[in-house]
PDB file of C-alpha atoms and ligand atoms in Angstrom:
ATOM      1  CA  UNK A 864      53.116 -13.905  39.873  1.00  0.00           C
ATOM      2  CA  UNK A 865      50.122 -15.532  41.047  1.00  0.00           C
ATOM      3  CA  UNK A 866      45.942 -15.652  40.450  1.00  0.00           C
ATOM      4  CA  UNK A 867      44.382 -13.967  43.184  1.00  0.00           C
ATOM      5  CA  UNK A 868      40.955 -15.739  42.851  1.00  0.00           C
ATOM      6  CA  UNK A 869      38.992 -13.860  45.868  1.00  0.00           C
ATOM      7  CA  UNK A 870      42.444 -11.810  47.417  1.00  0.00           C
ATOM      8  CA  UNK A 871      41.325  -8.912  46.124  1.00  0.00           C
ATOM      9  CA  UNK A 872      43.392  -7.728  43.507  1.00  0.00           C
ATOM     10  CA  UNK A 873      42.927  -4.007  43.854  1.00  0.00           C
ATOM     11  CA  UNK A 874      45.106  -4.129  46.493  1.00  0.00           C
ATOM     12  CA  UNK A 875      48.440  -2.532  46.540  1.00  0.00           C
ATOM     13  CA  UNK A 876      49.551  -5.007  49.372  1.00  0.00           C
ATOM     14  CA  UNK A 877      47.940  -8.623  49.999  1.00  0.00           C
ATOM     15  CA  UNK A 878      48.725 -11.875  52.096  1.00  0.00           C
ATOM     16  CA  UNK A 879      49.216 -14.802  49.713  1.00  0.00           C
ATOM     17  CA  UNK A 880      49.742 -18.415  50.176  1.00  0.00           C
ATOM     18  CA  UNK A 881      53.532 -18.817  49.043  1.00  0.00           C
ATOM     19  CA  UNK A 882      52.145 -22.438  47.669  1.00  0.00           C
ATOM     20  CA  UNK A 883      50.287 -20.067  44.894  1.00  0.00           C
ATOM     21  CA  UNK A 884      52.850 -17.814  43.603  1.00  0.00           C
ATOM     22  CA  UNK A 885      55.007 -18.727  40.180  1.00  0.00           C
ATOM     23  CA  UNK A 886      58.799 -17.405  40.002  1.00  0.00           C
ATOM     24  CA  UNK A 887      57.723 -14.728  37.155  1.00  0.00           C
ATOM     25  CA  UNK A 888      59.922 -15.996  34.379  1.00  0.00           C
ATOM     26  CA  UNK A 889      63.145 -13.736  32.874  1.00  0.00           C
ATOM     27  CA  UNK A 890      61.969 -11.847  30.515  1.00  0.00           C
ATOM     28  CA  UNK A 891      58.834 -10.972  31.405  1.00  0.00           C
ATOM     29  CA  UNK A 892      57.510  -7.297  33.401  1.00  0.00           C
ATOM     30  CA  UNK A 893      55.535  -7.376  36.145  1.00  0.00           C
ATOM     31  CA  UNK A 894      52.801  -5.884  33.654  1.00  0.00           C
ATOM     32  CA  UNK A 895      53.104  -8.353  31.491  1.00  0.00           C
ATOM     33  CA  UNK A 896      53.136 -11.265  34.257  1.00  0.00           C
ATOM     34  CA  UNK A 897      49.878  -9.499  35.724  1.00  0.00           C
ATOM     35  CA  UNK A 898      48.062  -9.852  32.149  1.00  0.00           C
ATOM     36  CA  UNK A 899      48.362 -13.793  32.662  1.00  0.00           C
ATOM     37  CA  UNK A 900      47.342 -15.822  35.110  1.00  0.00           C
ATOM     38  CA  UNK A 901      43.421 -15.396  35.726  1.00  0.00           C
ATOM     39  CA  UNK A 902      42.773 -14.992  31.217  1.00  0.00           C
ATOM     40  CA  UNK A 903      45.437 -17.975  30.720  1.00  0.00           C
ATOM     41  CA  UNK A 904      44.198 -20.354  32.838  1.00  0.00           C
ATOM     42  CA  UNK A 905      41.078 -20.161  32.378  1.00  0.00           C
ATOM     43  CA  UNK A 906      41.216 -20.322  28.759  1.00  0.00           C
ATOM     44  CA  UNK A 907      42.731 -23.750  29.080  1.00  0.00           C
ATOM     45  CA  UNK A 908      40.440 -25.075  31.461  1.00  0.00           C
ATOM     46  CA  UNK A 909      37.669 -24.013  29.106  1.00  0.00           C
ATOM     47  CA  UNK A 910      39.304 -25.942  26.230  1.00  0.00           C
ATOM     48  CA  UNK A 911      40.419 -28.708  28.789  1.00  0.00           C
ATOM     49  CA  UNK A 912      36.358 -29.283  29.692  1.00  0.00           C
ATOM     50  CA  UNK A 913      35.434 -30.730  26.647  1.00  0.00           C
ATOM     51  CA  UNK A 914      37.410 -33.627  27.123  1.00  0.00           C
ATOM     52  CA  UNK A 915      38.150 -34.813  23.458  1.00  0.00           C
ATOM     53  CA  UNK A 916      40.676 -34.458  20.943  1.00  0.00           C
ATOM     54  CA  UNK A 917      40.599 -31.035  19.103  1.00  0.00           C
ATOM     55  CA  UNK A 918      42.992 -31.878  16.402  1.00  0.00           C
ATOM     56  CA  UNK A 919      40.361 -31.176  13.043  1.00  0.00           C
ATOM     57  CA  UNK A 920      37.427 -30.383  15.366  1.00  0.00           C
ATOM     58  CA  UNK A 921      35.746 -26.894  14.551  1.00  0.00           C
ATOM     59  CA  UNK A 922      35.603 -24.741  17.965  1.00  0.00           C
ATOM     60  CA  UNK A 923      34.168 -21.224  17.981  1.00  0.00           C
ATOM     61  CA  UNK A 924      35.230 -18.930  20.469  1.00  0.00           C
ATOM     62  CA  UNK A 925      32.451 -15.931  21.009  1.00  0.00           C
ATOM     63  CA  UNK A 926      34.429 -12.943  22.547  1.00  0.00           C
ATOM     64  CA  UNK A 927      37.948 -13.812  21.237  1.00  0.00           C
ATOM     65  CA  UNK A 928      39.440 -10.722  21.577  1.00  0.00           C
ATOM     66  CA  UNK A 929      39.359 -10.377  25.508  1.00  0.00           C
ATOM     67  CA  UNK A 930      41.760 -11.441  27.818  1.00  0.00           C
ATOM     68  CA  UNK A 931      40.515 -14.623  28.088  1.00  0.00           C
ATOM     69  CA  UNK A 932      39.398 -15.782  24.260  1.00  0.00           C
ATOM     70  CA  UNK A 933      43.264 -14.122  23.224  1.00  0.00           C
ATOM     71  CA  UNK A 934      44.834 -17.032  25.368  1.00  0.00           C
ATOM     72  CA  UNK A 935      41.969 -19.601  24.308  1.00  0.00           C
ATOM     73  CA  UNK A 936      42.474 -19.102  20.414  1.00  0.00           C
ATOM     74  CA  UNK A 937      45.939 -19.619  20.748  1.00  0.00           C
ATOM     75  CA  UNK A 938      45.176 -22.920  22.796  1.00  0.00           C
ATOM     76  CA  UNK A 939      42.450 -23.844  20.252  1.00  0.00           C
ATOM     77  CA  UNK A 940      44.953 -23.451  17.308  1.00  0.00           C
ATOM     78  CA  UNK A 941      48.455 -24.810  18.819  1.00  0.00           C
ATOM     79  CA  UNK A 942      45.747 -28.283  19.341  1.00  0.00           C
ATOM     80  CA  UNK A 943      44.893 -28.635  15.998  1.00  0.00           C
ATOM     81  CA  UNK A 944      41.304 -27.021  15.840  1.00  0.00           C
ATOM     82  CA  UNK A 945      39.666 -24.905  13.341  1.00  0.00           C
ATOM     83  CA  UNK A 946      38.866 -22.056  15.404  1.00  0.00           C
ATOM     84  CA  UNK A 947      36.296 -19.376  14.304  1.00  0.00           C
ATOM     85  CA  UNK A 948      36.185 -16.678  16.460  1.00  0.00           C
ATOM     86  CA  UNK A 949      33.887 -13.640  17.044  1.00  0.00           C
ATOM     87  CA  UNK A 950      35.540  -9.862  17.799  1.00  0.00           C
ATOM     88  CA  UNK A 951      34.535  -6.473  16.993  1.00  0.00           C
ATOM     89  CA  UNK A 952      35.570  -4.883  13.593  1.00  0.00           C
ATOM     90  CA  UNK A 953      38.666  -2.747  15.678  1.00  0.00           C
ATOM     91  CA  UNK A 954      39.435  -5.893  16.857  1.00  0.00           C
ATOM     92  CA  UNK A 955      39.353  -8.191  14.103  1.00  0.00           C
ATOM     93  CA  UNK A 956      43.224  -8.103  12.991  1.00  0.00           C
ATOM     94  CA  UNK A 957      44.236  -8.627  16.591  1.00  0.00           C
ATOM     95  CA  UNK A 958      42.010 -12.177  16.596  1.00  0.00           C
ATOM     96  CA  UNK A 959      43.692 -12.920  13.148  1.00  0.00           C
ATOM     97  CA  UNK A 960      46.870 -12.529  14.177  1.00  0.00           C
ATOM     98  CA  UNK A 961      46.624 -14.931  16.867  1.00  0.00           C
ATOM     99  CA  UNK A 962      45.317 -17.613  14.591  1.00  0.00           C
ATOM    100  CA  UNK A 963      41.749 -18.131  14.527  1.00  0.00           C
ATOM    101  CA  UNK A 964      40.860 -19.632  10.718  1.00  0.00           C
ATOM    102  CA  UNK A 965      37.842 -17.529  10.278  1.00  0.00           C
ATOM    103  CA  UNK A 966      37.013 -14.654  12.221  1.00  0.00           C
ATOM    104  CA  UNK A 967      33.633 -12.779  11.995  1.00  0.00           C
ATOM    105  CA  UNK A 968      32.696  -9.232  13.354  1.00  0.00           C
ATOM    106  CA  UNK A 969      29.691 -10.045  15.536  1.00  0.00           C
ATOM    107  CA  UNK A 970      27.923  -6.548  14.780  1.00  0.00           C
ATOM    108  CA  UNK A 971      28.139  -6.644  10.581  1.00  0.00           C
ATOM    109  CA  UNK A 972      28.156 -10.721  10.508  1.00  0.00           C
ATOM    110  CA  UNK A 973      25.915 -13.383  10.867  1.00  0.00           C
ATOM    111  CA  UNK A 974      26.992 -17.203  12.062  1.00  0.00           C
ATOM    112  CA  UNK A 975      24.329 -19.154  10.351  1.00  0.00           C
ATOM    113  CA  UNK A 976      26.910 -20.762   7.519  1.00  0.00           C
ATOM    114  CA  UNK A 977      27.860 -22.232  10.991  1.00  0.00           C
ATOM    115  CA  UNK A 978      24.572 -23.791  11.647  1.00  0.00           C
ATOM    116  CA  UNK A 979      24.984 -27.746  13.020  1.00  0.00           C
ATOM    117  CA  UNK A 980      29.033 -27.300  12.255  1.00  0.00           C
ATOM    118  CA  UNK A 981      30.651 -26.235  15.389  1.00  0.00           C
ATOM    119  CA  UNK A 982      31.821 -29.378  18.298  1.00  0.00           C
ATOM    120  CA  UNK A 983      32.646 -27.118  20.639  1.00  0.00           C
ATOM    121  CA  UNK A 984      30.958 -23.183  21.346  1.00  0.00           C
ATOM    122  CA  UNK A 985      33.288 -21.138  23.984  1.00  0.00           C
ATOM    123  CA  UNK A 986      31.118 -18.931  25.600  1.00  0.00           C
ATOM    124  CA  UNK A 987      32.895 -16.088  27.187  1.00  0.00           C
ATOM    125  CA  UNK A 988      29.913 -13.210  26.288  1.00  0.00           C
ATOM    126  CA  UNK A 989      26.747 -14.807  27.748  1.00  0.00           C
ATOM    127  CA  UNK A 990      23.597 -13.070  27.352  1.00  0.00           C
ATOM    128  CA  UNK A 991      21.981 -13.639  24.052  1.00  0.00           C
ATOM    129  CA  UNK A 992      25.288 -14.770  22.406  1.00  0.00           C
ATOM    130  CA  UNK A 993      25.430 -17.889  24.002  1.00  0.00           C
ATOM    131  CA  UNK A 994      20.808 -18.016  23.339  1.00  0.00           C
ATOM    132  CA  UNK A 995      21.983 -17.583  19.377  1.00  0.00           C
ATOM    133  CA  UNK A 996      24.546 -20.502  19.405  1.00  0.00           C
ATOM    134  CA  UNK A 997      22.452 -23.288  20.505  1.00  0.00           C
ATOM    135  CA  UNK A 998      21.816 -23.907  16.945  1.00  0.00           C
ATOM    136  CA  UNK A 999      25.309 -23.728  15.798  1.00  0.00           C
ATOM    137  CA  UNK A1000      26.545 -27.123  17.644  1.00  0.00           C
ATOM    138  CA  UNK A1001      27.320 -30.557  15.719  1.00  0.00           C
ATOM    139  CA  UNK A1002      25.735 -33.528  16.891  1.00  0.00           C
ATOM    140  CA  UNK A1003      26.926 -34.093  20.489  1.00  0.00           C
ATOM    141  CA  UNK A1004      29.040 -30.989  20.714  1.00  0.00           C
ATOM    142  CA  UNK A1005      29.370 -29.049  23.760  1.00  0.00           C
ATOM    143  CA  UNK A1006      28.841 -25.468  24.758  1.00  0.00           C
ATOM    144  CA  UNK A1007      31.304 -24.404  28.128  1.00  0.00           C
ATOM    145  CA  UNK A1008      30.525 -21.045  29.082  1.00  0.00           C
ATOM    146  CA  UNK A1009      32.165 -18.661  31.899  1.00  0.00           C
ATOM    147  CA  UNK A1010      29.507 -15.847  31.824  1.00  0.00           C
ATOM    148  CA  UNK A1011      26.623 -17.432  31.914  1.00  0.00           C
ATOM    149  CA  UNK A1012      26.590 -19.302  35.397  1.00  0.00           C
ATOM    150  CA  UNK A1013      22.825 -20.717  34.561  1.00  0.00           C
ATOM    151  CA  UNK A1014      24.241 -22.126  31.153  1.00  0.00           C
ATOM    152  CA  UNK A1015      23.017 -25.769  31.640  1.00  0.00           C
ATOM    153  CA  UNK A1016      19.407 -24.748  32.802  1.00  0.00           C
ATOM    154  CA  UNK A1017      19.484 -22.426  29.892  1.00  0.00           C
ATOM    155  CA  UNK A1018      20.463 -25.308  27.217  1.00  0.00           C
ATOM    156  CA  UNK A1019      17.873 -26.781  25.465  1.00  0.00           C
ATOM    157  CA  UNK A1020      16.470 -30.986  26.260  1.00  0.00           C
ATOM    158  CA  UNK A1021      19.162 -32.194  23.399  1.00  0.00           C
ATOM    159  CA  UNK A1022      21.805 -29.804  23.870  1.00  0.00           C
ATOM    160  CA  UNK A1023      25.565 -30.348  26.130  1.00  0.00           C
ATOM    161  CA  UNK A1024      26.687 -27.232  27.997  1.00  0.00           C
ATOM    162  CA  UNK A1025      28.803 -27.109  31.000  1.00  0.00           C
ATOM    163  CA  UNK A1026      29.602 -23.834  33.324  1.00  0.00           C
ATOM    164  CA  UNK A1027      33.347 -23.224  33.987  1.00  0.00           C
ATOM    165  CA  UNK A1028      34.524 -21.684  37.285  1.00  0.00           C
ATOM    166  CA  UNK A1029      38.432 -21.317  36.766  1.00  0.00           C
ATOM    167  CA  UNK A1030      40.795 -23.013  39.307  1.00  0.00           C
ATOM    168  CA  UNK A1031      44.476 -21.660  40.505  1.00  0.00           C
ATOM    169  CA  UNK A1032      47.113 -24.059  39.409  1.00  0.00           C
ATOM    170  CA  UNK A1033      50.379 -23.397  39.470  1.00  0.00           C
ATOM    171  CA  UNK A1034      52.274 -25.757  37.377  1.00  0.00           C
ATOM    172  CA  UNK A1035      49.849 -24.763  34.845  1.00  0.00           C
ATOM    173  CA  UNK A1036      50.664 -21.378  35.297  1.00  0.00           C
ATOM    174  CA  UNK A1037      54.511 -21.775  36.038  1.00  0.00           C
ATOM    175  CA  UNK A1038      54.395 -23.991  31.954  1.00  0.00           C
ATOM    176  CA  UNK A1039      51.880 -20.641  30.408  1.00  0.00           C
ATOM    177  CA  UNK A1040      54.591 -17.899  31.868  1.00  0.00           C
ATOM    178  CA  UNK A1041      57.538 -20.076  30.242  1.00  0.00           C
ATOM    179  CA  UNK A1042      55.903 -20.047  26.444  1.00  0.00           C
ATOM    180  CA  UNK A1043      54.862 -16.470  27.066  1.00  0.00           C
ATOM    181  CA  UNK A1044      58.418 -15.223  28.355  1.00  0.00           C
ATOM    182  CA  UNK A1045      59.827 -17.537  25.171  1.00  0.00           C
ATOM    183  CA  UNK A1046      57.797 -16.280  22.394  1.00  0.00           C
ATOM    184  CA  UNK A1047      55.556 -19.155  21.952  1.00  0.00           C
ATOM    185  CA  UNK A1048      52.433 -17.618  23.531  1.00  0.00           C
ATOM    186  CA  UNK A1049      51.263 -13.941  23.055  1.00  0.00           C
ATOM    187  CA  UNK A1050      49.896 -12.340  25.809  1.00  0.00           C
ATOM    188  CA  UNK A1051      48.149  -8.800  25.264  1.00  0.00           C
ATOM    189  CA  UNK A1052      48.029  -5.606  27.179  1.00  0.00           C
ATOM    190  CA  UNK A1053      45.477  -3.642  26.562  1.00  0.00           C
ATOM    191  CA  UNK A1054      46.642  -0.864  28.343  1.00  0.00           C
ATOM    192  CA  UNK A1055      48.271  -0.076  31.933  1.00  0.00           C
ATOM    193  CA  UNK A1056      46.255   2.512  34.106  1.00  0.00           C
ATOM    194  CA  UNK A1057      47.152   3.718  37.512  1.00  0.00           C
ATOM    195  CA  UNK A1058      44.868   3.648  40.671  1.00  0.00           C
ATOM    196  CA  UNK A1059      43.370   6.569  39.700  1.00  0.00           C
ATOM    197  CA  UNK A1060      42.337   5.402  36.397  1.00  0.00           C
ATOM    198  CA  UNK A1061      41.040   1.831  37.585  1.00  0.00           C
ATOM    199  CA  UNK A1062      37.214   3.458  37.829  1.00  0.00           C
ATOM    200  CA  UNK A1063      37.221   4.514  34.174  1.00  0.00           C
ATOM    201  CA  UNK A1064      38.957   1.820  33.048  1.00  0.00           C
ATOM    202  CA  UNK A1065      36.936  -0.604  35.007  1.00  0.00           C
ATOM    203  CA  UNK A1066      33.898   1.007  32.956  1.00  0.00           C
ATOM    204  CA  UNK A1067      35.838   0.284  29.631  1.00  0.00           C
ATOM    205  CA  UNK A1068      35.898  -3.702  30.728  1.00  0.00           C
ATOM    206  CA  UNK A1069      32.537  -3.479  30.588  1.00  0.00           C
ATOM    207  CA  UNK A1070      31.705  -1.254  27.397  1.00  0.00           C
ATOM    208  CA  UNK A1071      34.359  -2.153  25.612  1.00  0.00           C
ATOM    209  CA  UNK A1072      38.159  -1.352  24.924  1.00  0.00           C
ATOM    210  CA  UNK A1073      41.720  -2.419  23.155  1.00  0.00           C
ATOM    211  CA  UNK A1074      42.399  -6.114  22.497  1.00  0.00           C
ATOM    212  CA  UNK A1075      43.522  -8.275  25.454  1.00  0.00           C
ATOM    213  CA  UNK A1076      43.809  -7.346  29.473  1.00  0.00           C
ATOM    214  CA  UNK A1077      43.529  -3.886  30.944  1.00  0.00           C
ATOM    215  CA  UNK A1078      46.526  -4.260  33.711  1.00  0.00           C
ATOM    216  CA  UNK A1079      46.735  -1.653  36.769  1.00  0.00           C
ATOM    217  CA  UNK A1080      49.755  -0.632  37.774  1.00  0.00           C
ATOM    218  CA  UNK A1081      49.834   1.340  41.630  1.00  0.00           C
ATOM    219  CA  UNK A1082      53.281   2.405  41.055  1.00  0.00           C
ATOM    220  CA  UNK A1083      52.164   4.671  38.036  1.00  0.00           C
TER     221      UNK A1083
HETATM  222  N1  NAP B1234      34.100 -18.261  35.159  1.00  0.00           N
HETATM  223  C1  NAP B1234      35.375 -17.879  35.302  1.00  0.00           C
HETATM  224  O1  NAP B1234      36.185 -18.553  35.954  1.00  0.00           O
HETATM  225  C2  NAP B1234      35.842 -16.622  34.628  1.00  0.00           C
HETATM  226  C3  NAP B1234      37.216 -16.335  34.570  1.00  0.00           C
HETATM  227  C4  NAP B1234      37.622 -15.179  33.872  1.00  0.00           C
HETATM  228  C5  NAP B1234      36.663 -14.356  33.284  1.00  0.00           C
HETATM  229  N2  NAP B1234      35.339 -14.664  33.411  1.00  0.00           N
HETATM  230  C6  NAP B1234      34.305 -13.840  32.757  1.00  0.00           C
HETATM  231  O2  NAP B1234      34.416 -14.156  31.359  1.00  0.00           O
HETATM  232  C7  NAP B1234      34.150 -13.009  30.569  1.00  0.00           C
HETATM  233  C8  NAP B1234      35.328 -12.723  29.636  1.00  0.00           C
HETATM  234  O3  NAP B1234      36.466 -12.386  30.400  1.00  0.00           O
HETATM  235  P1  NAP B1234      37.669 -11.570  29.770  1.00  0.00           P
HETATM  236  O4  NAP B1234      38.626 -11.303  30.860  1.00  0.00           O
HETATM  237  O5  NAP B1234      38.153 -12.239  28.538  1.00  0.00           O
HETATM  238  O6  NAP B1234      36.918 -10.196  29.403  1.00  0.00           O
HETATM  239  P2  NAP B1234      37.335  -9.068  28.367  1.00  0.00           P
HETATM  240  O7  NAP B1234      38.831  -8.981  28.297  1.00  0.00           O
HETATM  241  O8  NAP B1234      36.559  -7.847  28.704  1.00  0.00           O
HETATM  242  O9  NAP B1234      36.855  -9.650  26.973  1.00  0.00           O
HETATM  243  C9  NAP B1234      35.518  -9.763  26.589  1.00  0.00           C
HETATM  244  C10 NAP B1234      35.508  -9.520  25.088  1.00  0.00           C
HETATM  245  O10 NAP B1234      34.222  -9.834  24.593  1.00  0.00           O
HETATM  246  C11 NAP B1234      34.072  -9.122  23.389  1.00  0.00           C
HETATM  247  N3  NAP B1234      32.638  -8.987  23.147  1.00  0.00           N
HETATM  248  C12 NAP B1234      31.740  -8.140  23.717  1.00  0.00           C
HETATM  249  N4  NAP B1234      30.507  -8.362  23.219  1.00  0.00           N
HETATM  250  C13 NAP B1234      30.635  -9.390  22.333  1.00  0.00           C
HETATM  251  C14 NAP B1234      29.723 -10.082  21.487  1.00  0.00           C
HETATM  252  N5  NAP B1234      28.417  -9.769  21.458  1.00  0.00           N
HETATM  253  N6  NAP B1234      30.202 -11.090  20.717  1.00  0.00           N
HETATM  254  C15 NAP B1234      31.516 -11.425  20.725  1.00  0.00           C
HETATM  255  N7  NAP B1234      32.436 -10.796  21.492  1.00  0.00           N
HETATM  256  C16 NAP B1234      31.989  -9.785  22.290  1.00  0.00           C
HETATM  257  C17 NAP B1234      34.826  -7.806  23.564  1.00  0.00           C
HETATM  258  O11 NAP B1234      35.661  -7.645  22.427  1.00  0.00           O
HETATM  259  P3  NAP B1234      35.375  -6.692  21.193  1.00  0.00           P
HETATM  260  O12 NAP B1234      36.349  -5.556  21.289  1.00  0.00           O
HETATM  261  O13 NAP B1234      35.651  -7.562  20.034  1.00  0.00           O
HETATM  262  O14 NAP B1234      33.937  -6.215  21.307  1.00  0.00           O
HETATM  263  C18 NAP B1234      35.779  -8.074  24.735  1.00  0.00           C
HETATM  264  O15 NAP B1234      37.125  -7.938  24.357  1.00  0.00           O
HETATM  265  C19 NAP B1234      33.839 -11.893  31.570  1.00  0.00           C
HETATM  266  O16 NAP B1234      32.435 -11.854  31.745  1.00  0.00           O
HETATM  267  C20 NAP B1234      34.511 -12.349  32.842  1.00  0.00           C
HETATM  268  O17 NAP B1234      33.875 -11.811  33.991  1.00  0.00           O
HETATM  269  C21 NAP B1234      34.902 -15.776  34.059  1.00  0.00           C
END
């Protein structure tokens, strides 16, 4: 199992580095293994930016039941943070069960009990959910986004906010597979579609669909 970064993963054959593939773990399907490295990885580098101790800290996660904000409020939680988490109301018992403290339905729900609370914002929405949670961060707390590439011309003169760009790693990857294959970890599918389903479903990334990551499968 590896992260593909630019490879191309639509492909049903590729050339890969042997230096960047993982053993996939017993236990675990190729679906399953596909579901982890990109939304793993870069949920802990997101948590891994802010570079202080999240044991009793309050972190919000915006867009926690994707692929990536599924891995990131486990992360959040298993370090000791109180995590608040946003997710649609179909999705609200999937972000529960992974943890989060508080979770709010971002269509029915405001976040202004949060106002001046929350140390660190995970951005994984952009657009005017990462405008509306300027206001939400403590006294030198830190917004790290992965939508909004322009986050830290966008921040305001007294606000911290730092753009994340995910990077392979494969120990990192090789430890995430073992805690997923052992229970530890949950990691979501979505749903599987074959190749000739990847054009609707990649339309459903966009609009919206089932909690966690939308794997294709080519031998379907
Ligand atoms: N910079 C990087 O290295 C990097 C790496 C991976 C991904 N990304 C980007 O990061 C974003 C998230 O990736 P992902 O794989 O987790 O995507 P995803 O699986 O599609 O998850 C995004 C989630 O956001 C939720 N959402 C939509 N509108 C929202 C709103 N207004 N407030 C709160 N939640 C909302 C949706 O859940 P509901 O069902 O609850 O609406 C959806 O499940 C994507 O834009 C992706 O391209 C960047």
């Amino acid at each position: 199992m590896a992260a593909l970064g630019q490879c191309g993963a639509y492909a049903d054959q590729l050339l890969i580095d042997a230096e960047k593939l993982v053993q996939t773990p017993e236990g675990l399907s190729d679906v399953e293994a596909a579901a982890i490295p990109v939304a793993a990885m870069t949920a802990w580098q997101v948590l891994q930016v802010a570079d202080f101790d999240l044991s009793g800290r309050r972190v919000l996660i915006h867009g926690a039941a994707g692929g990536v904000g599924s891995f990131a409020v486990q992360f959040a939680k298993a370090a000791g943070a109180i995590v608040y988490a946003t997710a649609s109301t179909k999705s609200l018992p999937h972000v529960r069960a992974l943890g989060a403290d508080e979770v709010i339905d971002y269509r029915h729900q405001t976040l202004e009990h949060l106002t001046g609370d929350i140390d660190l914002v995970v951005d994984l929405v952009g657009a005017e959910v990462l405008d509306r949670s300027w206001m939400l961060l403590s006294p030198g707390g830190l917004l790290v986004s992965i939508a909004a590439p322009d986050v830290v011309s966008r921040a305001p003169q007294d606000r911290r906010a730092v753009f994340l760009s995910n990077r392979p790693d494969t120990a990192l990857l090789a430890a995430i597979a073992e805690q997923v294959a052992a229970g530890v970890l949950r990691s979501t599918v979505a749903e599987v579609v074959g190749f000739y389903d990847l054009p609707s479903a990649i339309e459903r990334n966009r609009t919206g669909h089932a909690p966690g990551k939308i794997v294709a499968d080519f031998a379907r």
